[in-house]
mmCIF file of C-alpha atoms and ligand atoms in Angstrom:
data_model
loop_
_atom_site.group_PDB
_atom_site.id
_atom_site.type_symbol
_atom_site.label_atom_id
_atom_site.label_comp_id
_atom_site.label_asym_id
_atom_site.label_seq_id
_atom_site.Cartn_x
_atom_site.Cartn_y
_atom_site.Cartn_z
ATOM 1 C CA MET A 146 3.322 -33.276 31.891
ATOM 2 C CA LEU A 147 4.534 -31.886 28.624
ATOM 3 C CA ARG A 148 2.830 -28.610 27.936
ATOM 4 C CA ALA A 149 1.690 -27.659 24.315
ATOM 5 C CA LYS A 150 3.640 -25.305 22.530
ATOM 6 C CA ILE A 151 2.357 -22.386 20.239
ATOM 7 C CA SER A 152 4.439 -19.899 18.450
ATOM 8 C CA ILE A 153 3.202 -16.224 17.997
ATOM 9 C CA ALA A 154 4.527 -13.762 15.627
ATOM 10 C CA THR A 155 3.389 -9.969 15.664
ATOM 11 C CA LEU A 156 3.574 -8.058 12.342
ATOM 12 C CA GLY A 157 1.974 -4.827 13.545
ATOM 13 C CA GLY A 158 -1.532 -3.335 12.557
ATOM 14 C CA THR A 159 -4.171 -1.578 15.084
ATOM 15 C CA LEU A 160 -3.510 -4.463 17.500
ATOM 16 C CA SER A 161 0.048 -3.126 18.046
ATOM 17 C CA MET A 162 -0.815 0.722 17.546
ATOM 18 C CA GLN A 163 -1.004 3.493 20.212
ATOM 19 C CA ARG A 164 -0.715 6.916 20.467
ATOM 20 C CA THR A 165 2.949 7.959 21.085
ATOM 21 C CA THR A 166 2.725 11.658 20.629
ATOM 22 C CA PRO A 167 -0.217 13.585 22.432
ATOM 23 C CA GLY A 168 -2.658 14.616 19.849
ATOM 24 C CA ALA A 169 -1.449 12.565 16.885
ATOM 25 C CA GLY A 170 -2.861 9.673 15.529
ATOM 26 C CA ILE A 171 -2.036 5.911 16.400
ATOM 27 C CA THR A 172 0.804 4.068 14.958
ATOM 28 C CA PRO A 173 2.341 0.758 15.489
ATOM 29 C CA ALA A 174 4.396 0.671 18.456
ATOM 30 C CA LEU A 175 4.010 -2.770 20.519
ATOM 31 C CA GLY A 176 6.105 -5.648 19.813
ATOM 32 C CA GLY A 177 5.259 -9.187 20.865
ATOM 33 C CA GLU A 178 6.573 -9.024 24.609
ATOM 34 C CA ALA A 179 4.429 -6.104 25.272
ATOM 35 C CA LEU A 180 1.548 -7.829 23.738
ATOM 36 C CA LEU A 181 1.721 -10.792 25.826
ATOM 37 C CA ALA A 182 2.292 -8.913 29.008
ATOM 38 C CA SER A 183 -1.232 -7.423 28.475
ATOM 39 C CA ILE A 184 -2.613 -11.021 28.272
ATOM 40 C CA PRO A 185 -1.386 -13.048 31.402
ATOM 41 C CA GLU A 186 -4.162 -15.671 30.760
ATOM 42 C CA LEU A 187 -2.020 -16.789 27.753
ATOM 43 C CA ASN A 188 0.575 -18.361 30.179
ATOM 44 C CA ASP A 189 -2.042 -20.781 31.460
ATOM 45 C CA LEU A 190 -2.797 -22.162 27.978
ATOM 46 C CA ALA A 191 0.510 -23.262 26.461
ATOM 47 C CA GLU A 192 4.292 -22.870 26.295
ATOM 48 C CA LEU A 193 4.773 -19.563 24.210
ATOM 49 C CA GLN A 194 7.264 -18.545 21.762
ATOM 50 C CA VAL A 195 6.844 -14.988 20.617
ATOM 51 C CA GLU A 196 8.594 -13.037 17.807
ATOM 52 C CA SER A 197 8.118 -9.437 16.671
ATOM 53 C CA LEU A 198 8.679 -9.787 12.647
ATOM 54 C CA GLY A 199 7.203 -6.237 12.021
ATOM 55 C CA LEU A 200 5.680 -3.064 13.207
ATOM 56 C CA LEU A 201 3.577 -2.275 10.010
ATOM 57 C CA PRO A 202 0.432 -0.936 9.080
ATOM 58 C CA SER A 203 -0.712 -3.847 7.008
ATOM 59 C CA ALA A 204 -1.169 -1.824 3.729
ATOM 60 C CA SER A 205 2.500 -1.624 3.637
ATOM 61 C CA MET A 206 3.279 -5.491 3.829
ATOM 62 C CA ASP A 207 4.683 -6.904 0.646
ATOM 63 C CA PHE A 208 4.707 -10.646 -0.831
ATOM 64 C CA GLU A 209 8.521 -10.997 -0.011
ATOM 65 C CA PHE A 210 7.952 -10.145 3.696
ATOM 66 C CA LEU A 211 5.064 -12.510 3.910
ATOM 67 C CA LEU A 212 7.003 -15.280 2.108
ATOM 68 C CA SER A 213 9.667 -14.623 5.189
ATOM 69 C CA VAL A 214 6.920 -14.576 7.838
ATOM 70 C CA LEU A 215 5.781 -18.056 6.372
ATOM 71 C CA SER A 216 9.016 -19.364 6.290
ATOM 72 C CA TRP A 217 9.244 -18.439 10.079
ATOM 73 C CA ALA A 218 5.882 -20.144 10.726
ATOM 74 C CA LYS A 219 6.999 -23.438 8.950
ATOM 75 C CA ARG A 220 10.213 -23.552 11.096
ATOM 76 C CA GLN A 221 8.052 -23.147 14.332
ATOM 77 C CA VAL A 222 6.205 -26.124 13.508
ATOM 78 C CA ALA A 223 9.350 -28.070 12.479
ATOM 79 C CA GLN A 224 10.538 -27.157 16.109
ATOM 80 C CA GLY A 225 7.493 -28.601 17.656
ATOM 81 C CA ALA A 226 4.915 -25.914 17.599
ATOM 82 C CA GLN A 227 1.306 -27.419 17.763
ATOM 83 C CA GLY A 228 -0.261 -24.282 16.076
ATOM 84 C CA VAL A 229 1.224 -20.791 15.083
ATOM 85 C CA VAL A 230 -0.567 -17.467 15.454
ATOM 86 C CA ILE A 231 0.042 -14.490 13.531
ATOM 87 C CA THR A 232 -1.209 -10.907 14.502
ATOM 88 C CA GLN A 233 -1.386 -8.144 11.815
ATOM 89 C CA GLY A 234 -3.488 -5.114 10.782
ATOM 90 C CA THR A 235 -6.917 -6.157 9.425
ATOM 91 C CA ASP A 236 -6.969 -4.022 6.418
ATOM 92 C CA THR A 237 -5.139 -6.600 4.359
ATOM 93 C CA LEU A 238 -6.007 -9.662 6.388
ATOM 94 C CA GLU A 239 -8.387 -11.332 3.831
ATOM 95 C CA GLU A 240 -5.357 -11.338 1.407
ATOM 96 C CA THR A 241 -2.686 -12.498 3.765
ATOM 97 C CA ALA A 242 -4.940 -15.169 4.922
ATOM 98 C CA THR A 243 -5.340 -16.307 1.185
ATOM 99 C CA PHE A 244 -1.685 -15.997 0.468
ATOM 100 C CA PHE A 245 -0.738 -18.087 3.475
ATOM 101 C CA GLU A 246 -3.675 -20.690 2.675
ATOM 102 C CA TYR A 247 -2.253 -21.281 -0.678
ATOM 103 C CA LEU A 248 1.381 -21.998 0.473
ATOM 104 C CA TRP A 249 0.546 -23.706 3.979
ATOM 105 C CA ASP A 250 0.894 -27.420 3.319
ATOM 106 C CA LEU A 251 1.037 -28.457 6.889
ATOM 107 C CA ASP A 252 -1.795 -30.082 8.974
ATOM 108 C CA GLN A 253 -1.099 -27.700 12.030
ATOM 109 C CA PRO A 254 -3.346 -24.585 12.198
ATOM 110 C CA LEU A 255 -2.174 -21.270 11.150
ATOM 111 C CA VAL A 256 -4.262 -18.794 12.656
ATOM 112 C CA LEU A 257 -4.488 -14.965 11.823
ATOM 113 C CA THR A 258 -5.783 -12.147 14.117
ATOM 114 C CA GLY A 259 -5.852 -8.576 14.568
ATOM 115 C CA ALA A 260 -7.911 -5.785 16.227
ATOM 116 C CA MET A 261 -10.275 -3.066 15.430
ATOM 117 C CA ARG A 262 -9.414 -0.839 18.308
ATOM 118 C CA GLY A 263 -5.822 0.261 19.189
ATOM 119 C CA ALA A 264 -3.927 -1.034 22.138
ATOM 120 C CA ASP A 265 -4.448 2.046 24.485
ATOM 121 C CA GLN A 266 -8.254 2.434 23.331
ATOM 122 C CA PRO A 267 -10.924 1.512 26.045
ATOM 123 C CA GLY A 268 -12.369 -1.865 25.153
ATOM 124 C CA ALA A 269 -9.472 -2.706 22.970
ATOM 125 C CA ASP A 270 -10.260 -6.186 21.361
ATOM 126 C CA GLY A 271 -6.573 -7.283 20.530
ATOM 127 C CA PRO A 272 -5.926 -9.239 23.720
ATOM 128 C CA ALA A 273 -9.233 -11.206 23.389
ATOM 129 C CA ASN A 274 -8.743 -12.154 19.735
ATOM 130 C CA VAL A 275 -5.114 -13.099 20.471
ATOM 131 C CA LEU A 276 -6.367 -15.456 23.340
ATOM 132 C CA ASP A 277 -9.126 -16.778 21.083
ATOM 133 C CA ALA A 278 -6.684 -17.396 18.314
ATOM 134 C CA CYS A 279 -4.402 -19.347 20.522
ATOM 135 C CA ARG A 280 -7.334 -21.554 21.620
ATOM 136 C CA VAL A 281 -8.070 -22.115 18.112
ATOM 137 C CA ALA A 282 -4.334 -22.883 17.304
ATOM 138 C CA LEU A 283 -4.193 -25.560 20.122
ATOM 139 C CA SER A 284 -7.486 -27.105 19.638
ATOM 140 C CA GLU A 285 -7.492 -30.698 17.915
ATOM 141 C CA ASP A 286 -10.250 -29.823 15.713
ATOM 142 C CA SER A 287 -8.223 -27.254 13.828
ATOM 143 C CA THR A 288 -5.849 -29.610 12.442
ATOM 144 C CA LYS A 289 -6.132 -30.133 8.426
ATOM 145 C CA ARG A 290 -8.085 -26.899 8.089
ATOM 146 C CA GLY A 291 -5.252 -24.701 6.799
ATOM 147 C CA VAL A 292 -5.137 -21.097 7.441
ATOM 148 C CA LEU A 293 -8.022 -19.832 9.914
ATOM 149 C CA VAL A 294 -8.896 -16.071 10.539
ATOM 150 C CA VAL A 295 -10.003 -15.521 14.234
ATOM 151 C CA MET A 296 -11.997 -12.045 14.898
ATOM 152 C CA ASN A 297 -14.429 -11.314 17.231
ATOM 153 C CA ALA A 298 -14.971 -14.566 18.632
ATOM 154 C CA GLU A 299 -15.651 -16.010 15.013
ATOM 155 C CA ILE A 300 -13.275 -18.289 13.016
ATOM 156 C CA HIS A 301 -13.305 -17.929 9.439
ATOM 157 C CA GLN A 302 -11.855 -19.831 6.382
ATOM 158 C CA ALA A 303 -8.938 -18.137 4.677
ATOM 159 C CA LEU A 304 -10.653 -18.256 1.092
ATOM 160 C CA ALA A 305 -14.022 -17.069 2.439
ATOM 161 C CA VAL A 306 -13.240 -14.290 5.017
ATOM 162 C CA ARG A 307 -13.431 -10.741 3.876
ATOM 163 C CA LYS A 308 -13.265 -7.356 5.729
ATOM 164 C CA THR A 309 -16.743 -6.027 5.377
ATOM 165 C CA HIS A 310 -16.533 -2.990 7.774
ATOM 166 C CA SER A 311 -14.007 -0.064 7.965
ATOM 167 C CA LEU A 312 -14.239 0.514 11.902
ATOM 168 C CA ALA A 313 -16.744 -1.771 13.318
ATOM 169 C CA MET A 314 -15.791 -4.485 15.939
ATOM 170 C CA GLN A 315 -17.812 -6.910 13.853
ATOM 171 C CA ALA A 316 -15.735 -6.256 10.811
ATOM 172 C CA PHE A 317 -15.166 -9.697 9.433
ATOM 173 C CA ALA A 318 -17.702 -12.140 7.578
ATOM 174 C CA SER A 319 -17.569 -15.064 5.200
ATOM 175 C CA PRO A 320 -20.346 -13.807 2.951
ATOM 176 C CA ASN A 321 -20.637 -16.997 0.812
ATOM 177 C CA LEU A 322 -20.049 -19.932 3.623
ATOM 178 C CA GLY A 323 -20.765 -18.267 6.990
ATOM 179 C CA PRO A 324 -18.271 -18.578 9.644
ATOM 180 C CA ALA A 325 -16.633 -21.843 10.087
ATOM 181 C CA GLY A 326 -17.063 -21.826 13.930
ATOM 182 C CA MET A 327 -17.104 -19.890 17.157
ATOM 183 C CA ILE A 328 -15.146 -19.590 20.406
ATOM 184 C CA MET A 329 -17.783 -19.848 23.137
ATOM 185 C CA GLU A 330 -17.001 -19.956 26.858
ATOM 186 C CA HIS A 331 -13.348 -20.478 26.078
ATOM 187 C CA ARG A 332 -14.094 -23.361 23.988
ATOM 188 C CA VAL A 333 -13.618 -23.779 20.311
ATOM 189 C CA HIS A 334 -16.629 -25.091 18.250
ATOM 190 C CA PHE A 335 -16.519 -25.508 14.428
ATOM 191 C CA ALA A 336 -19.722 -25.826 12.634
ATOM 192 C CA ARG A 337 -18.584 -27.891 9.789
ATOM 193 C CA PRO A 338 -15.837 -30.594 8.957
ATOM 194 C CA ALA A 339 -12.570 -29.665 7.567
ATOM 195 C CA SER A 340 -12.809 -29.577 3.679
ATOM 196 C CA ALA A 341 -10.284 -30.380 0.863
ATOM 197 C CA ARG A 342 -7.557 -27.975 0.361
ATOM 198 C CA LYS A 343 -5.397 -27.293 -2.523
ATOM 199 C CA THR A 344 -1.902 -25.554 -2.284
ATOM 200 C CA VAL A 345 0.322 -23.765 -4.677
ATOM 201 C CA PRO A 346 4.122 -24.493 -5.267
ATOM 202 C CA TRP A 347 6.484 -21.933 -3.447
ATOM 203 C CA PRO A 348 7.036 -19.298 -5.760
ATOM 204 C CA VAL A 349 10.438 -19.236 -7.519
ATOM 205 C CA ARG A 350 10.349 -15.545 -8.538
ATOM 206 C CA THR A 351 8.520 -12.552 -6.709
ATOM 207 C CA ARG A 352 8.837 -9.779 -9.261
ATOM 208 C CA GLN A 353 5.644 -10.606 -11.339
ATOM 209 C CA LYS A 354 3.052 -7.930 -11.604
ATOM 210 C CA VAL A 355 -0.733 -8.952 -11.609
ATOM 211 C CA ALA A 356 -3.086 -5.964 -11.923
ATOM 212 C CA LEU A 357 -6.466 -5.824 -10.441
ATOM 213 C CA LEU A 358 -9.144 -3.357 -12.202
ATOM 214 C CA GLU A 359 -12.685 -2.834 -11.397
ATOM 215 C CA ALA A 360 -15.257 -2.609 -14.192
ATOM 216 C CA VAL A 361 -17.138 0.722 -13.646
ATOM 217 C CA LEU A 362 -19.976 2.409 -15.745
ATOM 218 C CA ALA A 363 -18.725 4.072 -18.960
ATOM 219 C CA ALA A 364 -15.068 3.214 -18.278
ATOM 220 C CA ASP A 365 -12.552 3.711 -21.142
ATOM 221 C CA THR A 366 -10.042 0.901 -22.088
ATOM 222 C CA THR A 367 -6.917 2.817 -21.914
ATOM 223 C CA LEU A 368 -5.583 1.088 -18.655
ATOM 224 C CA VAL A 369 -6.500 -2.228 -19.838
ATOM 225 C CA GLU A 370 -4.410 -1.607 -23.155
ATOM 226 C CA GLN A 371 -1.537 -0.460 -21.280
ATOM 227 C CA LEU A 372 -1.054 -3.696 -19.200
ATOM 228 C CA VAL A 373 1.191 -5.507 -21.778
ATOM 229 C CA PRO A 374 3.397 -2.709 -22.406
ATOM 230 C CA LEU A 375 3.762 -2.070 -19.030
ATOM 231 C CA GLY A 376 4.770 -5.385 -18.279
ATOM 232 C CA TYR A 377 2.064 -6.963 -16.287
ATOM 233 C CA GLU A 378 1.767 -10.762 -16.509
ATOM 234 C CA GLY A 379 -1.594 -11.291 -15.242
ATOM 235 C CA LEU A 380 -5.008 -9.450 -14.678
ATOM 236 C CA VAL A 381 -8.027 -9.645 -12.590
ATOM 237 C CA ILE A 382 -11.167 -7.929 -13.280
ATOM 238 C CA ALA A 383 -13.545 -7.119 -10.592
ATOM 239 C CA GLY A 384 -16.608 -7.465 -12.866
ATOM 240 C CA PHE A 385 -20.068 -6.300 -12.821
ATOM 241 C CA GLY A 386 -22.815 -8.591 -11.142
ATOM 242 C CA ALA A 387 -22.149 -12.253 -12.100
ATOM 243 C CA GLY A 388 -18.696 -11.458 -13.768
ATOM 244 C CA HIS A 389 -19.475 -9.161 -16.702
ATOM 245 C CA VAL A 390 -18.027 -5.941 -18.349
ATOM 246 C CA SER A 391 -19.106 -3.737 -21.047
ATOM 247 C CA GLU A 392 -18.630 -4.354 -24.909
ATOM 248 C CA PRO A 393 -15.398 -2.261 -25.375
ATOM 249 C CA TRP A 394 -13.930 -4.118 -22.321
ATOM 250 C CA SER A 395 -14.757 -7.362 -23.640
ATOM 251 C CA THR A 396 -13.049 -6.515 -27.118
ATOM 252 C CA ALA A 397 -10.009 -5.082 -25.258
ATOM 253 C CA LEU A 398 -9.720 -8.075 -22.648
ATOM 254 C CA GLU A 399 -9.979 -10.761 -25.658
ATOM 255 C CA ALA A 400 -6.586 -9.304 -26.919
ATOM 256 C CA ILE A 401 -5.219 -9.335 -23.474
ATOM 257 C CA ALA A 402 -6.354 -12.900 -22.733
ATOM 258 C CA ALA A 403 -4.354 -14.136 -25.774
ATOM 259 C CA GLN A 404 -1.096 -12.755 -23.885
ATOM 260 C CA MET A 405 -1.717 -13.460 -20.186
ATOM 261 C CA PRO A 406 -4.125 -15.223 -17.783
ATOM 262 C CA VAL A 407 -7.153 -13.190 -17.136
ATOM 263 C CA ILE A 408 -9.586 -14.050 -14.200
ATOM 264 C CA VAL A 409 -12.962 -12.266 -14.018
ATOM 265 C CA SER A 410 -14.394 -11.859 -10.638
ATOM 266 C CA THR A 411 -17.418 -10.308 -9.087
ATOM 267 C CA ARG A 412 -17.292 -6.721 -7.688
ATOM 268 C CA CYS A 413 -20.403 -7.447 -5.398
ATOM 269 C CA GLY A 414 -19.553 -8.347 -1.887
ATOM 270 C CA ALA A 415 -20.860 -11.792 -1.999
ATOM 271 C CA GLY A 416 -21.830 -14.481 -4.520
ATOM 272 C CA SER A 417 -19.968 -16.142 -7.294
ATOM 273 C CA THR A 418 -19.481 -15.523 -11.001
ATOM 274 C CA ALA A 419 -21.869 -17.574 -13.545
ATOM 275 C CA VAL A 420 -20.877 -19.669 -16.337
ATOM 276 C CA ALA A 421 -23.935 -20.251 -18.464
ATOM 277 C CA THR A 422 -26.586 -17.657 -17.846
ATOM 278 C CA TYR A 423 -25.907 -14.716 -19.789
ATOM 279 C CA GLY A 424 -25.333 -14.235 -23.660
ATOM 280 C CA PHE A 425 -24.692 -10.740 -24.304
ATOM 281 C CA LYS A 426 -21.398 -9.376 -25.415
ATOM 282 C CA GLY A 427 -19.388 -8.870 -22.139
ATOM 283 C CA GLY A 428 -21.400 -11.480 -20.140
ATOM 284 C CA GLU A 429 -19.781 -14.556 -18.880
ATOM 285 C CA ILE A 430 -20.409 -16.861 -21.869
ATOM 286 C CA ASP A 431 -18.675 -14.452 -24.139
ATOM 287 C CA LEU A 432 -15.696 -13.906 -21.893
ATOM 288 C CA ILE A 433 -15.280 -17.663 -21.374
ATOM 289 C CA ASN A 434 -15.399 -18.117 -25.060
ATOM 290 C CA LYS A 435 -12.649 -15.378 -25.522
ATOM 291 C CA GLY A 436 -10.326 -17.242 -22.952
ATOM 292 C CA LEU A 437 -10.855 -15.690 -19.840
ATOM 293 C CA HIS A 438 -11.269 -17.429 -16.573
ATOM 294 C CA MET A 439 -14.253 -16.973 -14.161
ATOM 295 C CA SER A 440 -13.329 -16.886 -10.610
ATOM 296 C CA GLY A 441 -16.370 -18.544 -8.909
ATOM 297 C CA GLY A 442 -16.510 -17.486 -5.235
ATOM 298 C CA LEU A 443 -13.188 -16.276 -5.147
ATOM 299 C CA CYS A 444 -13.248 -12.233 -4.487
ATOM 300 C CA PRO A 445 -11.173 -10.071 -6.851
ATOM 301 C CA ARG A 446 -8.277 -9.526 -4.191
ATOM 302 C CA LYS A 447 -8.102 -13.425 -3.571
ATOM 303 C CA ALA A 448 -8.128 -14.208 -7.281
ATOM 304 C CA ARG A 449 -5.164 -11.625 -7.681
ATOM 305 C CA ILE A 450 -3.303 -13.451 -4.897
ATOM 306 C CA LEU A 451 -3.875 -16.950 -6.469
ATOM 307 C CA LEU A 452 -2.680 -15.546 -9.893
ATOM 308 C CA TRP A 453 0.308 -13.946 -8.563
ATOM 309 C CA LEU A 454 1.274 -17.162 -6.723
ATOM 310 C CA LEU A 455 0.630 -19.351 -9.745
ATOM 311 C CA ILE A 456 2.464 -17.219 -12.100
ATOM 312 C CA GLY A 457 5.495 -17.021 -9.488
ATOM 313 C CA SER A 458 5.676 -20.835 -9.362
ATOM 314 C CA ASP A 459 5.329 -21.163 -13.028
ATOM 315 C CA SER A 460 2.123 -22.955 -12.549
ATOM 316 C CA ALA A 461 -0.187 -20.718 -14.241
ATOM 317 C CA HIS A 462 -1.073 -23.298 -16.849
ATOM 318 C CA ALA A 463 -3.134 -25.124 -13.876
ATOM 319 C CA LEU A 464 -4.984 -21.860 -13.057
ATOM 320 C CA SER A 465 -8.636 -23.595 -13.803
ATOM 321 C CA THR A 466 -8.054 -26.413 -11.417
ATOM 322 C CA TYR A 467 -8.013 -23.822 -8.673
ATOM 323 C CA LEU A 468 -11.116 -21.907 -9.601
HETATM 324 N N1 LIG B 657 -7.716 -2.437 12.154
HETATM 325 C C1 LIG B 657 -6.549 -2.491 11.581
HETATM 326 O O1 LIG B 657 -5.545 -3.240 11.732
HETATM 327 C C2 LIG B 657 -6.292 -1.471 10.588
HETATM 328 C C3 LIG B 657 -4.970 -0.824 10.275
HETATM 329 N N2 LIG B 657 -5.014 0.124 9.394
HETATM 330 C C4 LIG B 657 -3.923 -1.910 9.541
HETATM 331 O O2 LIG B 657 -2.953 -1.883 9.937
HETATM 332 O O3 LIG B 657 -4.544 -2.799 8.832
#
């Protein structure tokens, strides 16, 4: 009988980290082959193709690197993989999941996972997460769901998932939607059907700069005013509450919005921006009237990824169709 094929790429992160010098901190050390050797159960699941594409703490990955990883993943599917699994650090997992989600135009699942404990720590969660991610990548029910994040036996949708704890094992949540499913007794269970997705064209340039600034109490407007001279082409504001800023920021942002797309999101960890509730200067109605875009449920970091991709593919004019 033909065995299902899955391809796994390792990029680094805590999942690949261990202490190489006594007394020092853990650093990325384990490549794909070493990781697989620690999970013999994987060989019972499928025929595996494994590649080490990086050994990076996830904070140091850049968009060009992610594009090369995604090209690799697409080649795997073209060569017959039923699904693709990527392991990486968890610190930026919510951002890479978003980046991949907007560019993944295939029906096969692309599943991301990581670990909260280093590979040489007691109770390391990396092997179990990789095994679960492979189960999700192999499940028929995972098709047409785009990019999924599997951590701690939960499955999350790329645009909903966030890292909500710095060190706990239960570090990932989807505050607005809840998990899309779970892995229980080795089986994949989805809690809801696949929903419609909207991809972005592949970027034709990668040097564009998109800023993300958080609204904070009594902040001056100096940084906001410097964005145009510094060559930024887009701006995301992590706004107060339902997507609000102060009066001085409202005035400064009106001038910026005449020159580049500006998205206002919420700095709260959950919820979405409002569109028709608050009437004060700096509230969402004022900002919308000044040409700013409200992000809806997209968190500030994900909104920045979207804007970067749209600007890079000369599609920023279509921004409102994605929010
Ligand atoms: N848990 C982790 O993977 C965190 C790690 N600092 C990273 O590379 O993102």
